[in-house]
Amino acid sequence: MRSSMLAALSLLLGGALAGCVGPDGPPCEDDVNSCANDSGAFVEDPTCELTGALELELGEGQAVYSPLTTGEMPEVYDGFQGAQHIWLGVRVKNPDLQHSSLRIDIALSVCETQCGNPQNWSLDNERTLVVGSRTITLTEEGWFEEEGVLVTLGNWGVATHRRVEILVRDPCGREGVAVASTWTSS
């Protein structure tokens, strides 16, 4: 009995040290959609009369949203299995308060040389998800805020130049884009 308990304990300890976790384990247990992409159908409302572009603010945060300043990039985290990830967030400053739903498309790109040429940027990873009232926070200012969006990285964390692009769409068909990049044309 004692040897079987020791064997089970050794197996559990070995798995933990090797970084083996279930699909709902860290860091996915903290992700807005448990690391799954789309969490449901995104439905547009043809009766919505709001127009214009969405005003976005790119940010980061696993549990608390923090805006990124101009030129700032999200912090890169090293997972205990050796992979890297970032926690993204976004604020919509002119949301449709009647519909707590957003489609969020994220693209991470990298470039090593001659980054003024768009063809020299390559996609590192992308993620699309639909979020709703379960995870969207309505701030005191009347903004929608979403944080806890985990995006895994390929070479993004170590690339010479990095870019994050977020496209957000609301049920009224309005869109907004937020971009952060380490490369500038000057």
XYZ file of N, CA and C in Angstrom:
558
model
N 0.822 -1.192 0.000
C 0.000 0.000 0.000
C 0.867 1.258 0.000
N 1.877 1.251 0.867
C 2.755 2.410 0.963
C 3.535 2.615 -0.336
N 3.999 1.516 -0.951
C 4.761 1.649 -2.195
C 3.876 2.147 -3.331
N 2.603 1.768 -3.371
C 1.720 2.262 -4.429
C 1.424 3.749 -4.232
N 1.332 4.197 -2.980
C 1.142 5.624 -2.719
C 2.380 6.412 -3.124
N 3.561 5.858 -2.837
C 4.800 6.523 -3.236
C 4.924 6.578 -4.754
N 4.530 5.505 -5.419
C 4.587 5.481 -6.881
C 3.640 6.524 -7.464
N 2.427 6.624 -6.925
C 1.463 7.609 -7.413
C 1.961 9.027 -7.160
N 2.520 9.251 -5.977
C 3.058 10.563 -5.645
C 4.226 10.920 -6.556
N 5.087 9.956 -6.838
C 6.223 10.185 -7.740
C 5.744 10.529 -9.139
N 4.701 9.835 -9.602
C 4.145 10.096 -10.927
C 3.569 11.511 -10.997
N 2.817 11.911 -9.977
C 2.254 13.255 -9.950
C 3.340 14.317 -9.902
N 4.338 14.104 -9.071
C 5.433 15.053 -8.957
C 6.212 15.144 -10.267
N 6.465 14.011 -10.888
C 7.178 14.004 -12.168
C 6.404 14.742 -13.240
N 5.088 14.543 -13.286
C 4.261 15.253 -14.257
C 4.270 16.746 -14.024
N 4.220 17.145 -12.765
C 4.239 18.576 -12.450
C 5.572 19.203 -12.835
N 6.672 18.519 -12.548
C 7.986 19.058 -12.890
C 8.200 19.116 -14.393
N 7.597 18.195 -15.120
C 7.744 18.181 -16.576
C 6.850 19.215 -17.242
N 5.928 19.800 -16.476
C 5.061 20.816 -17.060
C 3.818 20.245 -17.676
N 3.399 19.058 -17.269
C 2.207 18.454 -17.836
C 0.983 18.941 -17.081
N 0.078 19.582 -17.786
C -1.172 20.015 -17.186
C -2.299 19.634 -18.117
N -3.486 19.606 -17.588
C -4.652 19.307 -18.406
C -4.990 20.484 -19.297
N -5.954 20.316 -20.218
C -6.308 21.393 -21.140
C -6.876 22.618 -20.432
N -7.390 22.439 -19.215
C -7.937 23.574 -18.485
C -6.966 24.103 -17.435
N -5.730 23.616 -17.442
C -4.740 24.045 -16.455
C -4.133 25.382 -16.816
N -3.183 25.820 -16.015
C -2.565 27.121 -16.270
C -1.816 27.120 -17.592
N -1.753 28.207 -18.310
C -2.442 29.461 -18.043
C -3.849 29.512 -18.625
N -4.299 28.445 -19.292
C -5.604 28.474 -19.962
C -6.770 28.659 -19.000
N -6.604 28.259 -17.751
C -7.705 28.436 -16.804
C -8.005 29.916 -16.564
N -7.056 30.796 -16.878
C -7.265 32.231 -16.696
C -7.651 32.947 -17.987
N -7.637 32.247 -19.110
C -7.980 32.853 -20.395
C -9.485 33.075 -20.475
N -9.870 34.131 -21.150
C -11.271 34.500 -21.288
C -12.114 33.363 -21.876
N -11.560 32.548 -22.752
C -12.270 31.420 -23.369
C -11.552 30.102 -23.143
N -10.793 29.984 -22.082
C -10.033 28.759 -21.765
C -9.160 28.318 -22.930
N -8.556 29.279 -23.624
C -7.641 29.076 -24.757
C -8.328 28.596 -26.030
N -9.646 28.485 -26.012
C -10.361 28.134 -27.241
C -10.526 29.409 -28.055
N -10.636 29.252 -29.346
C -10.906 30.427 -30.159
C -12.353 30.823 -29.955
N -13.101 30.975 -30.973
C -14.470 31.453 -30.927
C -15.281 30.792 -29.814
N -16.007 31.587 -29.034
C -16.821 31.036 -27.951
C -18.303 31.052 -28.288
N -18.634 31.254 -29.522
C -20.034 31.265 -29.922
C -20.210 32.065 -31.188
N -21.422 32.056 -31.666
C -21.728 32.765 -32.898
C -21.802 34.262 -32.633
N -21.220 35.026 -33.512
C -21.305 36.476 -33.433
C -22.483 36.903 -34.288
N -23.422 37.606 -33.693
C -24.650 37.981 -34.391
C -24.701 39.498 -34.533
N -24.845 39.946 -35.763
C -25.010 41.375 -36.004
C -26.487 41.728 -35.939
N -26.777 42.944 -35.507
C -28.146 43.433 -35.387
C -28.426 44.402 -36.530
N -29.216 43.981 -37.526
C -29.473 44.864 -38.671
C -30.301 46.098 -38.306
N -30.928 46.104 -37.128
C -31.723 47.262 -36.721
C -30.898 48.314 -35.985
N -29.657 48.000 -35.683
C -28.803 48.941 -34.956
C -28.500 50.147 -35.841
N -28.624 51.334 -35.263
C -28.424 52.558 -36.031
C -27.119 53.276 -35.702
N -26.298 52.704 -34.836
C -25.017 53.332 -34.510
C -24.071 53.224 -35.702
N -23.325 54.280 -35.953
C -22.377 54.289 -37.071
C -21.035 54.825 -36.588
N -20.074 54.803 -37.475
C -18.745 55.306 -37.157
C -17.834 54.190 -36.695
N -16.572 54.523 -36.557
C -15.569 53.534 -36.144
C -15.576 53.373 -34.627
N -15.220 52.182 -34.174
C -15.035 51.943 -32.749
C -13.734 52.597 -32.305
N -13.751 53.236 -31.157
C -12.548 53.834 -30.579
C -11.940 52.817 -29.626
N -10.742 52.346 -29.957
C -10.107 51.283 -29.183
C -8.870 51.776 -28.453
N -8.579 51.072 -27.370
C -7.335 51.268 -26.640
C -6.764 49.878 -26.377
N -5.571 49.634 -26.878
C -4.918 48.342 -26.704
C -4.302 48.266 -25.317
N -4.437 47.111 -24.700
C -3.875 46.937 -23.371
C -3.445 45.508 -23.139
N -3.115 45.230 -21.896
C -2.709 43.896 -21.500
C -3.280 43.612 -20.124
N -3.171 42.363 -19.715
C -3.587 42.009 -18.371
C -4.216 40.638 -18.311
N -3.792 39.861 -17.345
C -4.342 38.529 -17.136
C -5.666 38.613 -16.382
N -5.716 39.431 -15.335
C -6.933 39.565 -14.538
C -7.388 41.015 -14.415
N -6.483 41.956 -14.658
C -6.791 43.379 -14.561
C -6.255 44.065 -15.810
N -7.103 44.860 -16.458
C -6.711 45.565 -17.671
C -5.737 46.697 -17.349
N -4.708 46.820 -18.174
C -3.744 47.910 -18.064
C -3.463 48.421 -19.475
N -3.727 49.708 -19.759
C -3.500 50.215 -21.116
C -2.017 50.253 -21.454
N -1.718 50.027 -22.727
C -0.349 50.159 -23.217
C -0.143 51.600 -23.671
N 0.993 52.170 -23.330
C 1.311 53.513 -23.791
C 1.906 53.428 -25.194
N 2.007 54.544 -25.866
C 2.573 54.581 -27.214
C 3.977 53.984 -27.195
N 4.222 53.035 -28.071
C 5.527 52.380 -28.158
C 5.715 51.220 -27.200
N 4.795 51.034 -26.276
C 4.908 49.935 -25.307
C 4.309 48.657 -25.888
N 4.939 47.536 -25.567
C 4.451 46.233 -26.013
C 4.012 45.420 -24.798
N 3.121 44.448 -25.013
C 2.712 43.600 -23.893
C 3.892 42.810 -23.340
N 3.845 42.538 -22.050
C 4.894 41.752 -21.405
C 4.838 40.310 -21.897
N 5.996 39.733 -22.166
C 6.100 38.338 -22.601
C 6.316 37.466 -21.368
N 5.522 36.400 -21.274
C 5.622 35.464 -20.152
C 6.151 34.131 -20.651
N 7.028 33.528 -19.880
C 7.544 32.200 -20.183
C 6.710 31.180 -19.438
N 6.097 30.251 -20.200
C 5.340 29.179 -19.579
C 6.283 28.135 -19.022
N 5.780 27.342 -18.077
C 6.682 26.371 -17.468
C 6.910 25.156 -18.355
N 6.277 25.106 -19.533
C 6.574 24.054 -20.507
C 7.532 24.556 -21.578
N 7.993 25.804 -21.453
C 8.973 26.333 -22.391
C 8.408 27.280 -23.427
N 7.095 27.337 -23.579
C 6.487 28.241 -24.557
C 6.354 29.644 -23.968
N 6.090 30.608 -24.833
C 5.881 31.982 -24.394
C 4.472 32.427 -24.765
N 3.944 33.384 -24.003
C 2.625 33.926 -24.284
C 2.537 35.359 -23.776
N 1.498 36.050 -24.243
C 1.180 37.384 -23.755
C -0.286 37.389 -23.342
N -0.634 38.325 -22.477
C -2.022 38.538 -22.063
C -2.468 39.871 -22.652
N -3.410 39.840 -23.587
C -3.888 41.064 -24.219
C -5.225 41.496 -23.632
N -5.519 42.764 -23.843
C -6.799 43.332 -23.465
C -7.124 44.471 -24.407
N -8.384 44.878 -24.397
C -8.804 45.981 -25.252
C -9.953 46.719 -24.568
N -9.975 48.035 -24.767
C -11.091 48.867 -24.327
C -11.791 49.409 -25.561
N -13.108 49.400 -25.520
C -13.919 50.043 -26.551
C -14.530 51.268 -25.882
N -14.130 52.446 -26.343
C -14.526 53.684 -25.675
C -15.883 54.223 -26.131
N -16.435 53.664 -27.188
C -17.766 54.067 -27.653
C -18.594 52.817 -27.974
N -18.831 51.965 -26.962
C -19.501 50.692 -27.232
C -20.998 50.853 -27.477
N -21.567 49.822 -28.050
C -23.015 49.689 -28.182
C -23.498 49.083 -26.865
N -24.020 49.913 -25.982
C -24.407 49.455 -24.651
C -25.611 48.518 -24.668
N -26.318 48.452 -25.791
C -27.470 47.550 -25.898
C -27.056 46.120 -26.230
N -25.828 45.948 -26.712
C -25.346 44.623 -27.118
C -23.963 44.381 -26.507
N -23.891 43.547 -25.502
C -22.591 43.230 -24.876
C -21.944 42.067 -25.603
N -21.509 42.321 -26.814
C -20.874 41.280 -27.623
C -19.853 41.930 -28.546
N -18.698 41.286 -28.670
C -17.642 41.776 -29.552
C -16.964 40.601 -30.233
N -16.593 40.797 -31.477
C -15.716 39.847 -32.171
C -14.334 40.490 -32.175
N -13.341 39.732 -31.707
C -11.975 40.243 -31.600
C -11.052 39.377 -32.452
N -10.381 40.005 -33.411
C -9.392 39.326 -34.251
C -8.022 39.883 -33.885
N -7.110 38.987 -33.524
C -5.768 39.372 -33.097
C -4.753 38.791 -34.069
N -3.793 39.602 -34.486
C -2.696 39.135 -35.336
C -1.381 39.629 -34.741
N -0.458 38.705 -34.535
C 0.895 39.031 -34.086
C 1.831 38.820 -35.263
N 2.633 39.827 -35.588
C 3.544 39.750 -36.729
C 4.957 40.085 -36.295
N 5.922 39.584 -37.072
C 7.337 39.828 -36.799
C 8.048 40.265 -38.076
N 9.149 40.997 -37.894
C 9.972 41.430 -39.016
C 11.414 41.520 -38.537
N 12.342 41.129 -39.388
C 13.761 41.195 -39.022
C 14.485 42.332 -39.731
N 14.241 42.532 -41.022
C 14.949 43.581 -41.764
C 14.004 44.264 -42.742
N 14.338 45.486 -43.114
C 13.591 46.269 -44.092
C 12.089 46.223 -43.806
N 11.741 46.591 -42.586
C 10.360 46.465 -42.121
C 9.419 47.508 -42.708
N 9.948 48.483 -43.444
C 9.103 49.428 -44.156
C 8.360 48.768 -45.300
N 8.844 47.619 -45.741
C 8.189 46.844 -46.789
C 7.207 45.875 -46.123
N 5.893 46.048 -46.344
C 4.903 45.182 -45.695
C 5.112 43.690 -45.966
N 5.756 43.357 -47.086
C 5.983 41.946 -47.414
C 7.027 41.299 -46.510
N 7.799 42.097 -45.789
C 8.820 41.541 -44.897
C 8.275 41.182 -43.519
N 7.009 41.486 -43.276
C 6.361 41.108 -42.024
C 5.715 39.741 -42.208
N 5.916 38.866 -41.250
C 5.282 37.547 -41.325
C 4.422 37.319 -40.085
N 3.355 36.576 -40.284
C 2.421 36.274 -39.207
C 3.056 35.290 -38.241
N 3.054 35.616 -36.963
C 3.579 34.734 -35.924
C 2.454 33.902 -35.312
N 1.316 34.531 -35.058
C 0.149 33.819 -34.544
C -1.063 34.720 -34.700
N -2.231 34.103 -34.712
C -3.473 34.858 -34.765
C -4.518 34.155 -33.916
N -5.506 34.914 -33.509
C -6.576 34.351 -32.691
C -7.840 35.159 -32.934
N -8.956 34.471 -33.057
C -10.258 35.103 -33.201
C -11.155 34.586 -32.096
N -11.852 35.499 -31.437
C -12.786 35.066 -30.411
C -13.963 36.018 -30.329
N -15.058 35.488 -29.808
C -16.260 36.269 -29.557
C -16.437 36.323 -28.052
N -16.575 37.534 -27.530
C -16.763 37.706 -26.089
C -18.090 38.402 -25.851
N -18.634 38.188 -24.668
C -19.931 38.771 -24.347
C -20.030 39.202 -22.905
N -21.249 39.321 -22.437
C -21.515 39.875 -21.109
C -20.888 39.062 -19.983
N -20.569 37.802 -20.240
C -19.942 36.968 -19.214
C -18.553 37.486 -18.851
N -17.843 38.067 -19.807
C -16.462 38.493 -19.550
C -16.212 39.984 -19.756
N -17.056 40.667 -20.507
C -16.856 42.099 -20.745
C -17.208 42.876 -19.481
N -16.343 43.813 -19.127
C -16.592 44.704 -17.996
C -17.046 46.056 -18.531
N -18.079 46.623 -17.930
C -18.507 47.980 -18.249
C -17.874 48.904 -17.214
N -17.010 49.807 -17.667
C -16.286 50.687 -16.745
C -17.169 51.858 -16.304
N -16.691 52.597 -15.312
C -17.401 53.787 -14.836
C -17.568 54.820 -15.947
N -16.627 54.832 -16.893
C -16.689 55.774 -18.019
C -17.685 55.345 -19.090
N -18.259 54.150 -18.953
C -19.173 53.638 -19.967
C -18.466 52.919 -21.100
N -17.243 52.471 -20.861
C -16.466 51.750 -21.862
C -16.594 50.256 -21.630
N -16.463 49.473 -22.711
C -16.318 48.023 -22.587
C -14.833 47.724 -22.405
N -14.546 46.794 -21.530
C -13.161 46.418 -21.261
C -13.073 44.897 -21.238
N -12.111 44.359 -21.954
C -11.880 42.910 -21.985
C -10.405 42.666 -21.733
N -10.121 41.797 -20.791
C -8.739 41.404 -20.520
C -8.698 39.890 -20.389
N -7.506 39.374 -20.188
C -7.369 37.933 -20.016
C -7.407 37.155 -21.316
N -6.970 37.784 -22.409
C -6.920 37.103 -23.709
C -5.490 36.600 -23.907
N -5.311 35.313 -23.784
C -3.988 34.699 -23.908
C -3.682 34.437 -25.379
N -2.500 34.831 -25.808
C -2.043 34.545 -27.169
C -0.662 33.920 -27.057
N -0.532 32.705 -27.591
C 0.763 32.025 -27.561
C 1.666 32.609 -28.642
N 2.959 32.485 -28.418
C 3.940 33.087 -29.314
C 4.788 32.023 -29.986
N 5.188 32.319 -31.230
C 6.195 31.521 -31.909
C 7.527 32.216 -31.686
N 7.921 33.056 -32.659
C 9.163 33.836 -32.548
C 8.919 35.268 -32.093
N 7.687 35.624 -31.850
C 7.318 37.008 -31.555
C 8.108 37.577 -30.381
N 8.275 36.819 -29.331
C 8.939 37.320 -28.130
C 10.404 37.654 -28.314
N 11.046 37.091 -29.343
C 12.481 37.307 -29.548
C 12.794 38.004 -30.869
N 11.775 38.353 -31.628
C 11.988 38.974 -32.938
C 12.547 40.386 -32.784
N 13.255 40.835 -33.811
C 13.810 42.183 -33.817
C 12.697 43.224 -33.745
N 11.677 43.070 -34.579
C 10.532 43.989 -34.583
C 9.254 43.176 -34.450
N 8.349 43.685 -33.613
C 7.100 42.976 -33.318
C 5.918 43.924 -33.496
N 4.778 43.329 -33.863
C 3.560 44.122 -34.032
C 2.365 43.325 -33.513
N 1.459 44.020 -32.836
C 0.181 43.469 -32.391
C -0.910 44.276 -33.078
N -1.829 43.594 -33.740
C -2.973 44.260 -34.353
C -4.241 43.614 -33.821
N -5.164 44.449 -33.353
C -6.454 43.954 -32.883
C -7.543 44.649 -33.689
N -8.399 43.843 -34.296
C -9.577 44.337 -35.001
C -10.786 43.920 -34.174
N -11.615 44.884 -33.794
C -12.812 44.604 -33.004
C -14.032 45.007 -33.819
N -15.054 44.151 -33.789
C -16.313 44.408 -34.494
C -17.450 44.270 -33.490
N -18.421 45.183 -33.553
C -19.574 45.086 -32.658
C -20.817 44.665 -33.444
N -21.927 44.351 -32.765
C -23.130 43.885 -33.455
C -23.748 44.903 -34.407
N -23.351 46.173 -34.313
C -23.844 47.192 -35.241
C -23.059 47.204 -36.549
N -22.021 46.376 -36.641
C -21.182 46.337 -37.832
C -20.051 47.350 -37.795
N -19.909 48.059 -36.676
C -18.812 49.023 -36.552
C -17.522 48.273 -36.241
N -16.415 48.801 -36.737
C -15.107 48.186 -36.505
C -14.117 49.232 -36.009
N -13.112 48.736 -35.325
C -12.007 49.573 -34.897
C -10.739 48.746 -34.907
N -9.609 49.403 -35.099
C -8.314 48.726 -35.135
C -7.375 49.427 -34.160
N -6.639 48.623 -33.410
C -5.592 49.139 -32.530
C -4.307 48.393 -32.860
N -3.203 49.128 -32.945
C -1.918 48.543 -33.326
C -0.837 49.028 -32.364
N 0.016 48.106 -31.974
C 1.236 48.443 -31.233
C 2.391 47.802 -31.988
N 3.489 48.535 -32.139
C 4.615 48.023 -32.909
C 5.926 48.556 -32.342
N 6.954 47.729 -32.419
C 8.288 48.180 -32.016
C 8.999 48.876 -33.167
N 8.455 48.782 -34.373
C 9.084 49.388 -35.541
C 8.408 50.715 -35.846
N 9.197 51.734 -36.106
C 8.668 53.019 -36.558
C 9.381 53.397 -37.845
N 8.720 54.174 -38.670
C 9.286 54.522 -39.978
C 10.368 55.586 -39.886
N 10.521 56.242 -38.758
C 11.530 57.309 -38.672
C 12.880 56.801 -38.273
